[in-house]
PDB file of C-alpha atoms in Angstrom:
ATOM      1  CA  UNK A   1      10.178 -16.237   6.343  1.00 60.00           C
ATOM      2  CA  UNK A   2       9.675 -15.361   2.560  1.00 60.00           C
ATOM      3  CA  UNK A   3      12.815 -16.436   1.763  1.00 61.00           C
ATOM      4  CA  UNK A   4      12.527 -19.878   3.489  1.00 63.00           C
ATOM      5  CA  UNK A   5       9.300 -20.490   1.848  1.00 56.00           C
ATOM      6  CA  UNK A   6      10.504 -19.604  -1.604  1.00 55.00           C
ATOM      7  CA  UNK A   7      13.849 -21.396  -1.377  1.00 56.00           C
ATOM      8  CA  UNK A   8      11.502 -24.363  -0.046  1.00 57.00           C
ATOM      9  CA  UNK A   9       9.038 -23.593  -2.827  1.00 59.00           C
ATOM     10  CA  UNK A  10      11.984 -24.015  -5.952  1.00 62.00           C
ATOM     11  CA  UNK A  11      12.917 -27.204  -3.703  1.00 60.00           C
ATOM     12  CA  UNK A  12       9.936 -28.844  -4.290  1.00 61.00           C
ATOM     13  CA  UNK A  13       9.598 -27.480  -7.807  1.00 58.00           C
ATOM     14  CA  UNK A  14      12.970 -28.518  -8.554  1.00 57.00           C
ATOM     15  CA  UNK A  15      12.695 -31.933  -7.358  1.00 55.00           C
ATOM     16  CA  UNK A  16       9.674 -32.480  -9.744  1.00 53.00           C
ATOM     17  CA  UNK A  17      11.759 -32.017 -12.738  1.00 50.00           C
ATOM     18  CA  UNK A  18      10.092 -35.027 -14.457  1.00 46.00           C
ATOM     19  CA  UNK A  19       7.250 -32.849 -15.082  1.00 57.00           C
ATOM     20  CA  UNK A  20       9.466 -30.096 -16.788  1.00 72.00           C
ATOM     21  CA  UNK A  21       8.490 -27.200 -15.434  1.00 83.00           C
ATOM     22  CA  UNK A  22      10.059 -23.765 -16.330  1.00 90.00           C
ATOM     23  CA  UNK A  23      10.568 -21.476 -13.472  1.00 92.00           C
ATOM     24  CA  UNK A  24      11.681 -17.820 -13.755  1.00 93.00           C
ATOM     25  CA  UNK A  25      12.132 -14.424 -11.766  1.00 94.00           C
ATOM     26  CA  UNK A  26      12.014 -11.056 -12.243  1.00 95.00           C
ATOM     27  CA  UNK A  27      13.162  -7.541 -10.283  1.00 94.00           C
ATOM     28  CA  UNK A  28       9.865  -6.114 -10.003  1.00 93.00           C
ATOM     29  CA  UNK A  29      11.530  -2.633  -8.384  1.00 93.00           C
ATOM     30  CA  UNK A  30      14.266  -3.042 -11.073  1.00 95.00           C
ATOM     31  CA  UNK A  31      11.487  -3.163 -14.170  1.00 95.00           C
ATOM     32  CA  UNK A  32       9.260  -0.476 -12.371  1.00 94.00           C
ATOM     33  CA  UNK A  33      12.291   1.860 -11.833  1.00 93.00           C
ATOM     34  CA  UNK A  34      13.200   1.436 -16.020  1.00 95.00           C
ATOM     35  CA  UNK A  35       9.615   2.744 -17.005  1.00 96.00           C
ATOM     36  CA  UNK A  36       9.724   7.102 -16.827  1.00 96.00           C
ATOM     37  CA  UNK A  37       5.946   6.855 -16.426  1.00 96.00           C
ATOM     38  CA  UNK A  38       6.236   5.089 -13.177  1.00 96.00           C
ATOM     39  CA  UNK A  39       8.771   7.399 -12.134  1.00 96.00           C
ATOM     40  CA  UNK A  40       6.519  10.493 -13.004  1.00 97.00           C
ATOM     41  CA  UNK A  41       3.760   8.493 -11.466  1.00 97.00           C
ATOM     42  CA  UNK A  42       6.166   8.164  -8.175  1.00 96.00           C
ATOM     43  CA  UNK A  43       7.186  11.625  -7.854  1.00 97.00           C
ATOM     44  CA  UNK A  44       3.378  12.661  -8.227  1.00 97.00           C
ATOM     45  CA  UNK A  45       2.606  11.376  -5.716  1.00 97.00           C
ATOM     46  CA  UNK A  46       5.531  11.799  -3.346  1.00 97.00           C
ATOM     47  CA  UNK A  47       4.511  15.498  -3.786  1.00 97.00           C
ATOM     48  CA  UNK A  48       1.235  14.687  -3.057  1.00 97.00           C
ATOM     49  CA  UNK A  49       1.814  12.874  -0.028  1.00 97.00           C
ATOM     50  CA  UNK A  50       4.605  15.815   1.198  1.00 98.00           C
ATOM     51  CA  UNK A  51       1.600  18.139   0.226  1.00 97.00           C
ATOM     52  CA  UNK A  52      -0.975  16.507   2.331  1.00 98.00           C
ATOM     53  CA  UNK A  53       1.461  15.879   5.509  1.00 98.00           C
ATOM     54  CA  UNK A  54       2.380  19.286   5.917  1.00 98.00           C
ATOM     55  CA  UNK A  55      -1.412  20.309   5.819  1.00 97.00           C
ATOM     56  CA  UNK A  56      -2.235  17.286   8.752  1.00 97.00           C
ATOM     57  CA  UNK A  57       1.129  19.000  10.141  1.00 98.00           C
ATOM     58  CA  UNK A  58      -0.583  22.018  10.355  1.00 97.00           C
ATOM     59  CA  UNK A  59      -4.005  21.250  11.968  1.00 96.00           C
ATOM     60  CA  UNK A  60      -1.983  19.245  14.405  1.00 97.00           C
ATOM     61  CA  UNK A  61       0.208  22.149  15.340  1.00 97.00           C
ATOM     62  CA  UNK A  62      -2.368  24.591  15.232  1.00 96.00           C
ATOM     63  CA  UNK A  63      -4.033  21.923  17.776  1.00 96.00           C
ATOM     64  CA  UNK A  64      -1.458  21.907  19.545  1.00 96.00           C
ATOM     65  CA  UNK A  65      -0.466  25.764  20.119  1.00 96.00           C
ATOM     66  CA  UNK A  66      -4.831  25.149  21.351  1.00 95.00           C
ATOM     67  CA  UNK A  67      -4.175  22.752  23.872  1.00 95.00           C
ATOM     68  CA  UNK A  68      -0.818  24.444  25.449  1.00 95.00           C
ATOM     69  CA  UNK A  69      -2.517  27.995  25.485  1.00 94.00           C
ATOM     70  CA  UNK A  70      -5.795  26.228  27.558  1.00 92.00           C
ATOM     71  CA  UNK A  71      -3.283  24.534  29.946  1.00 93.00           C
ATOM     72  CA  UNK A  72      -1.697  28.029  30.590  1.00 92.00           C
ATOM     73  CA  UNK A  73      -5.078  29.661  31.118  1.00 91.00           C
ATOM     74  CA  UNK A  74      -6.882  26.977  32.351  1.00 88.00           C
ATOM     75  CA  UNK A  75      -6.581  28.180  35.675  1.00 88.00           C
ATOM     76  CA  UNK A  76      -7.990  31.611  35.707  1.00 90.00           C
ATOM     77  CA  UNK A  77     -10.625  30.598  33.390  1.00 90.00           C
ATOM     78  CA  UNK A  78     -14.675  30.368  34.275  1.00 93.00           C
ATOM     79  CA  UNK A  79     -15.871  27.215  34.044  1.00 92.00           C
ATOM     80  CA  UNK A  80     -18.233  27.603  31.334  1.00 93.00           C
ATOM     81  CA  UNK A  81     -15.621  28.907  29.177  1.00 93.00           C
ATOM     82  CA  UNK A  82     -13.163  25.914  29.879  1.00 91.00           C
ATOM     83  CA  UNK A  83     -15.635  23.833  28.744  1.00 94.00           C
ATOM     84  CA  UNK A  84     -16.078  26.101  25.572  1.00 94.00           C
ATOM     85  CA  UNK A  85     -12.544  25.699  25.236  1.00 94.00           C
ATOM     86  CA  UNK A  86     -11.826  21.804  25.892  1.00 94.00           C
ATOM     87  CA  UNK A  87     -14.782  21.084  23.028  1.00 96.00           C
ATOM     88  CA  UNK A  88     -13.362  23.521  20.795  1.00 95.00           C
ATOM     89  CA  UNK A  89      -9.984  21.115  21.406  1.00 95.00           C
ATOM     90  CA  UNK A  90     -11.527  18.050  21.241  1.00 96.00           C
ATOM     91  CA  UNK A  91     -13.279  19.321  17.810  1.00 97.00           C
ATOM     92  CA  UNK A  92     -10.157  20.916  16.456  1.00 96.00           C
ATOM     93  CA  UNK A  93      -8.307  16.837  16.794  1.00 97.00           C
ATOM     94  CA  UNK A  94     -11.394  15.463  15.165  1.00 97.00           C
ATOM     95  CA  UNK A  95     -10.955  17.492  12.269  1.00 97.00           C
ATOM     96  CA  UNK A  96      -7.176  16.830  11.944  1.00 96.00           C
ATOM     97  CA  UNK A  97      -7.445  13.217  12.361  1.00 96.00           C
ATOM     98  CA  UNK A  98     -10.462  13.287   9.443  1.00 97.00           C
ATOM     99  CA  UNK A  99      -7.938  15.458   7.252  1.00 97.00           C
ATOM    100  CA  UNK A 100      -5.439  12.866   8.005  1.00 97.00           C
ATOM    101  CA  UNK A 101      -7.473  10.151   7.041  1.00 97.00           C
ATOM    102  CA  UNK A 102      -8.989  11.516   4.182  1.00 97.00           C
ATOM    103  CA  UNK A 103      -5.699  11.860   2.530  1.00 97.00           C
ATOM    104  CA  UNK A 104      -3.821   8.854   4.297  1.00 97.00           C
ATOM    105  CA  UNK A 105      -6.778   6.518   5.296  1.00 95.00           C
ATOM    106  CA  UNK A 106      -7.415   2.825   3.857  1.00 94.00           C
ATOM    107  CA  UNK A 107      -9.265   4.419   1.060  1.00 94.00           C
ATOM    108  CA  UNK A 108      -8.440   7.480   1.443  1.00 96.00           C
ATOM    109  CA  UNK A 109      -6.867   9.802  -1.637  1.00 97.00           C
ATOM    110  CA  UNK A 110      -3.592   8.983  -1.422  1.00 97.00           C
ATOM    111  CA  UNK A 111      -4.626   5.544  -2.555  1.00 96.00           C
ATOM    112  CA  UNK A 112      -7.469   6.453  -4.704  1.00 97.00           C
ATOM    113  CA  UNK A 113      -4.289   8.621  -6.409  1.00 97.00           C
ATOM    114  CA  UNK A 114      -2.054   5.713  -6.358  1.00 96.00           C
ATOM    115  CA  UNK A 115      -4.802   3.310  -7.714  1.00 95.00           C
ATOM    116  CA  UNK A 116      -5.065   5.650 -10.872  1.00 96.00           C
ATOM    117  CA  UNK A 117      -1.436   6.916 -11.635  1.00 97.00           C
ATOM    118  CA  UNK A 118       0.403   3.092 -10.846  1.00 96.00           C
ATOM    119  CA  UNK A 119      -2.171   0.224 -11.155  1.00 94.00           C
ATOM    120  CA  UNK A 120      -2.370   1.187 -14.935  1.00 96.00           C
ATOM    121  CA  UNK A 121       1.631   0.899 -15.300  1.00 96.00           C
ATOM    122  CA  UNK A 122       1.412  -2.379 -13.222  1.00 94.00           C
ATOM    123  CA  UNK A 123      -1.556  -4.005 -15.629  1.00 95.00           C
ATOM    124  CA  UNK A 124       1.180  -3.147 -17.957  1.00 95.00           C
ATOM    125  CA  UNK A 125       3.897  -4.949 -16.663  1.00 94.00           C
ATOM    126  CA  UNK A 126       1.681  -8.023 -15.951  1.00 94.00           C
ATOM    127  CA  UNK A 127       0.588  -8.165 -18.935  1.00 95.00           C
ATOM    128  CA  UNK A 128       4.229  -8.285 -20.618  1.00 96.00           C
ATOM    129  CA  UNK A 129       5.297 -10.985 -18.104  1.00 94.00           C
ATOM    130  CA  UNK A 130       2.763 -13.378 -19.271  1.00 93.00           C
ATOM    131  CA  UNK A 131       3.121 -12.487 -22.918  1.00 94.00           C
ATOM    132  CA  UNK A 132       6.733 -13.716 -22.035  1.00 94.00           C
ATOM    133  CA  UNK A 133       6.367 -16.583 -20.101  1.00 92.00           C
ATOM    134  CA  UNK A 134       3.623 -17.820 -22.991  1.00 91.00           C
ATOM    135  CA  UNK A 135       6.337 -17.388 -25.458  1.00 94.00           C
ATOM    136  CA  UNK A 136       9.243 -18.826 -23.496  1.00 93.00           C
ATOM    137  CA  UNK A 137       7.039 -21.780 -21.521  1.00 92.00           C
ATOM    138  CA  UNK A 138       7.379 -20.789 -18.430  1.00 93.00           C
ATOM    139  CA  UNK A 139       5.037 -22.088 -15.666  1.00 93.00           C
ATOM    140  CA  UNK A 140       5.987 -20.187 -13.039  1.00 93.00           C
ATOM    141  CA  UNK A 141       8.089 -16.632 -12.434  1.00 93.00           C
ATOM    142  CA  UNK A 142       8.721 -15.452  -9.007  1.00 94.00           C
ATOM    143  CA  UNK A 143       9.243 -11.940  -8.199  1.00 94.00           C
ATOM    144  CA  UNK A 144      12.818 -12.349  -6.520  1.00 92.00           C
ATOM    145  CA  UNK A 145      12.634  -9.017  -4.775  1.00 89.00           C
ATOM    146  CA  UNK A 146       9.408  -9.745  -2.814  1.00 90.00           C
ATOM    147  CA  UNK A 147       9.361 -13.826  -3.194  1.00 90.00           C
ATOM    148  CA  UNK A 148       6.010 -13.888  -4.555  1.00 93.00           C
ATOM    149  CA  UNK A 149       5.156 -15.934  -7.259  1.00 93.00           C
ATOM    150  CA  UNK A 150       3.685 -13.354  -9.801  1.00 92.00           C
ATOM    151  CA  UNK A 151       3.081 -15.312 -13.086  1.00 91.00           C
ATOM    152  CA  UNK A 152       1.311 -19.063 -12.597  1.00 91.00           C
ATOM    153  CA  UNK A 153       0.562 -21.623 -15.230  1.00 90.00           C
ATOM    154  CA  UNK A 154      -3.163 -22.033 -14.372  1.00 89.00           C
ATOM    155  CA  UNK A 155      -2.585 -25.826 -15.824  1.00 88.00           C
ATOM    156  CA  UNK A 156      -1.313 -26.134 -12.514  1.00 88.00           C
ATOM    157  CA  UNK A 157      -4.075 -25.406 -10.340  1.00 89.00           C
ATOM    158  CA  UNK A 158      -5.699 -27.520  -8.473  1.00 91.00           C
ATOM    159  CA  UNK A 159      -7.589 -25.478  -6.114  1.00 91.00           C
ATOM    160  CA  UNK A 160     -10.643 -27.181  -7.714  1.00 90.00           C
ATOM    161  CA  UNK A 161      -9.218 -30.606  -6.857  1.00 91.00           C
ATOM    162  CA  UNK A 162      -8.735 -29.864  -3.283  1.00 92.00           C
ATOM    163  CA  UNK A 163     -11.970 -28.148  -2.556  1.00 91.00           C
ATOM    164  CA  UNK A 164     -14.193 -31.791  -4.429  1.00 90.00           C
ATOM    165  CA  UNK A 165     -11.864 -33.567  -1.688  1.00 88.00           C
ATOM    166  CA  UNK A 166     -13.165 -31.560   1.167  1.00 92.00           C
ATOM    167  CA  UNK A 167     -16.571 -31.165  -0.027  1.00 90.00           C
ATOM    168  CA  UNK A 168     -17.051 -35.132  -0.748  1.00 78.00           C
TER     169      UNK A 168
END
């Protein structure tokens, strides 16, 4: 679907060559994978992340071994204590599934980590590709990996123009 819209997207672009518009692309994952601190960055936190899964592995096993050990006794077991037992289960998956979000959640620190060790190297490359396409007058550069346009000419926006049409 990205690829449709993009080819359609350097279509239209194309076809308004009277207005002169340069158009560009980079290899994000090409300029990322050039850069040793995004590498060193990467393999941070790959260890990280292998760090933090085999911990979750390990509540979830030791859960588990729980669970499997209560079905074998279950039977022969008061009731009072297989209630005991079923909360201590039911606590014991609560407490994996925080660990596992903690480290793996939304917000959790696997992205807090990611946030600090990459976004820095991305500002970076930003940066550089609009330093470039100032210099060489480029108005817009598409990430050809992805299909997302990554660099616009804000000349170009008319976002302001749209909304006064709705609005009136």
């Amino acid at each position: 679907m990205k690829k449709i819209l993009l080819v359609a997207v350097i279509s239209i672009l194309g076809s308004l060559s009277a207005f002169s518009q340069k158009i560009a692309h980079v290899d994000t994952e090409y300029i990322l994978g050039k850069i040793p601190a995004y590498q060193q960055a990467q393999t941070k936190l790959d260890n990280l992340s292998k760090d933090w899964q085999t911990e979750v592995e390990k509540q979830f096993t030791e859960l588990d071994e729980m669970y499997k050990k209560y079905q074998a006794e279950c039977d022969m077991l008061p009731e009072a204590t297989k209630t005991k037992r079923e909360n201590e289960i039911i606590d014991k998956e609560k407490q994996a599934k925080e660990l596992q979000k903690k480290y793996f959640g939304t917000n959790g620190e696997l992205a807090k980590k990611r946030q600090e060790l990459i976004k820095p190297i991305q500002d970076n490359v930003y940066n550089a590709l609009k330093s470039v396409a100032s210099e060489a007058g480029y108005d817009y550069i598409f990430d050809k990996v992805t299909g997302d346009i990554i660099y616009a000419n804000e000349k170009y926006d008319e976002s302001d123009e749209v909304l006064n049409k709705i609005i009136k």
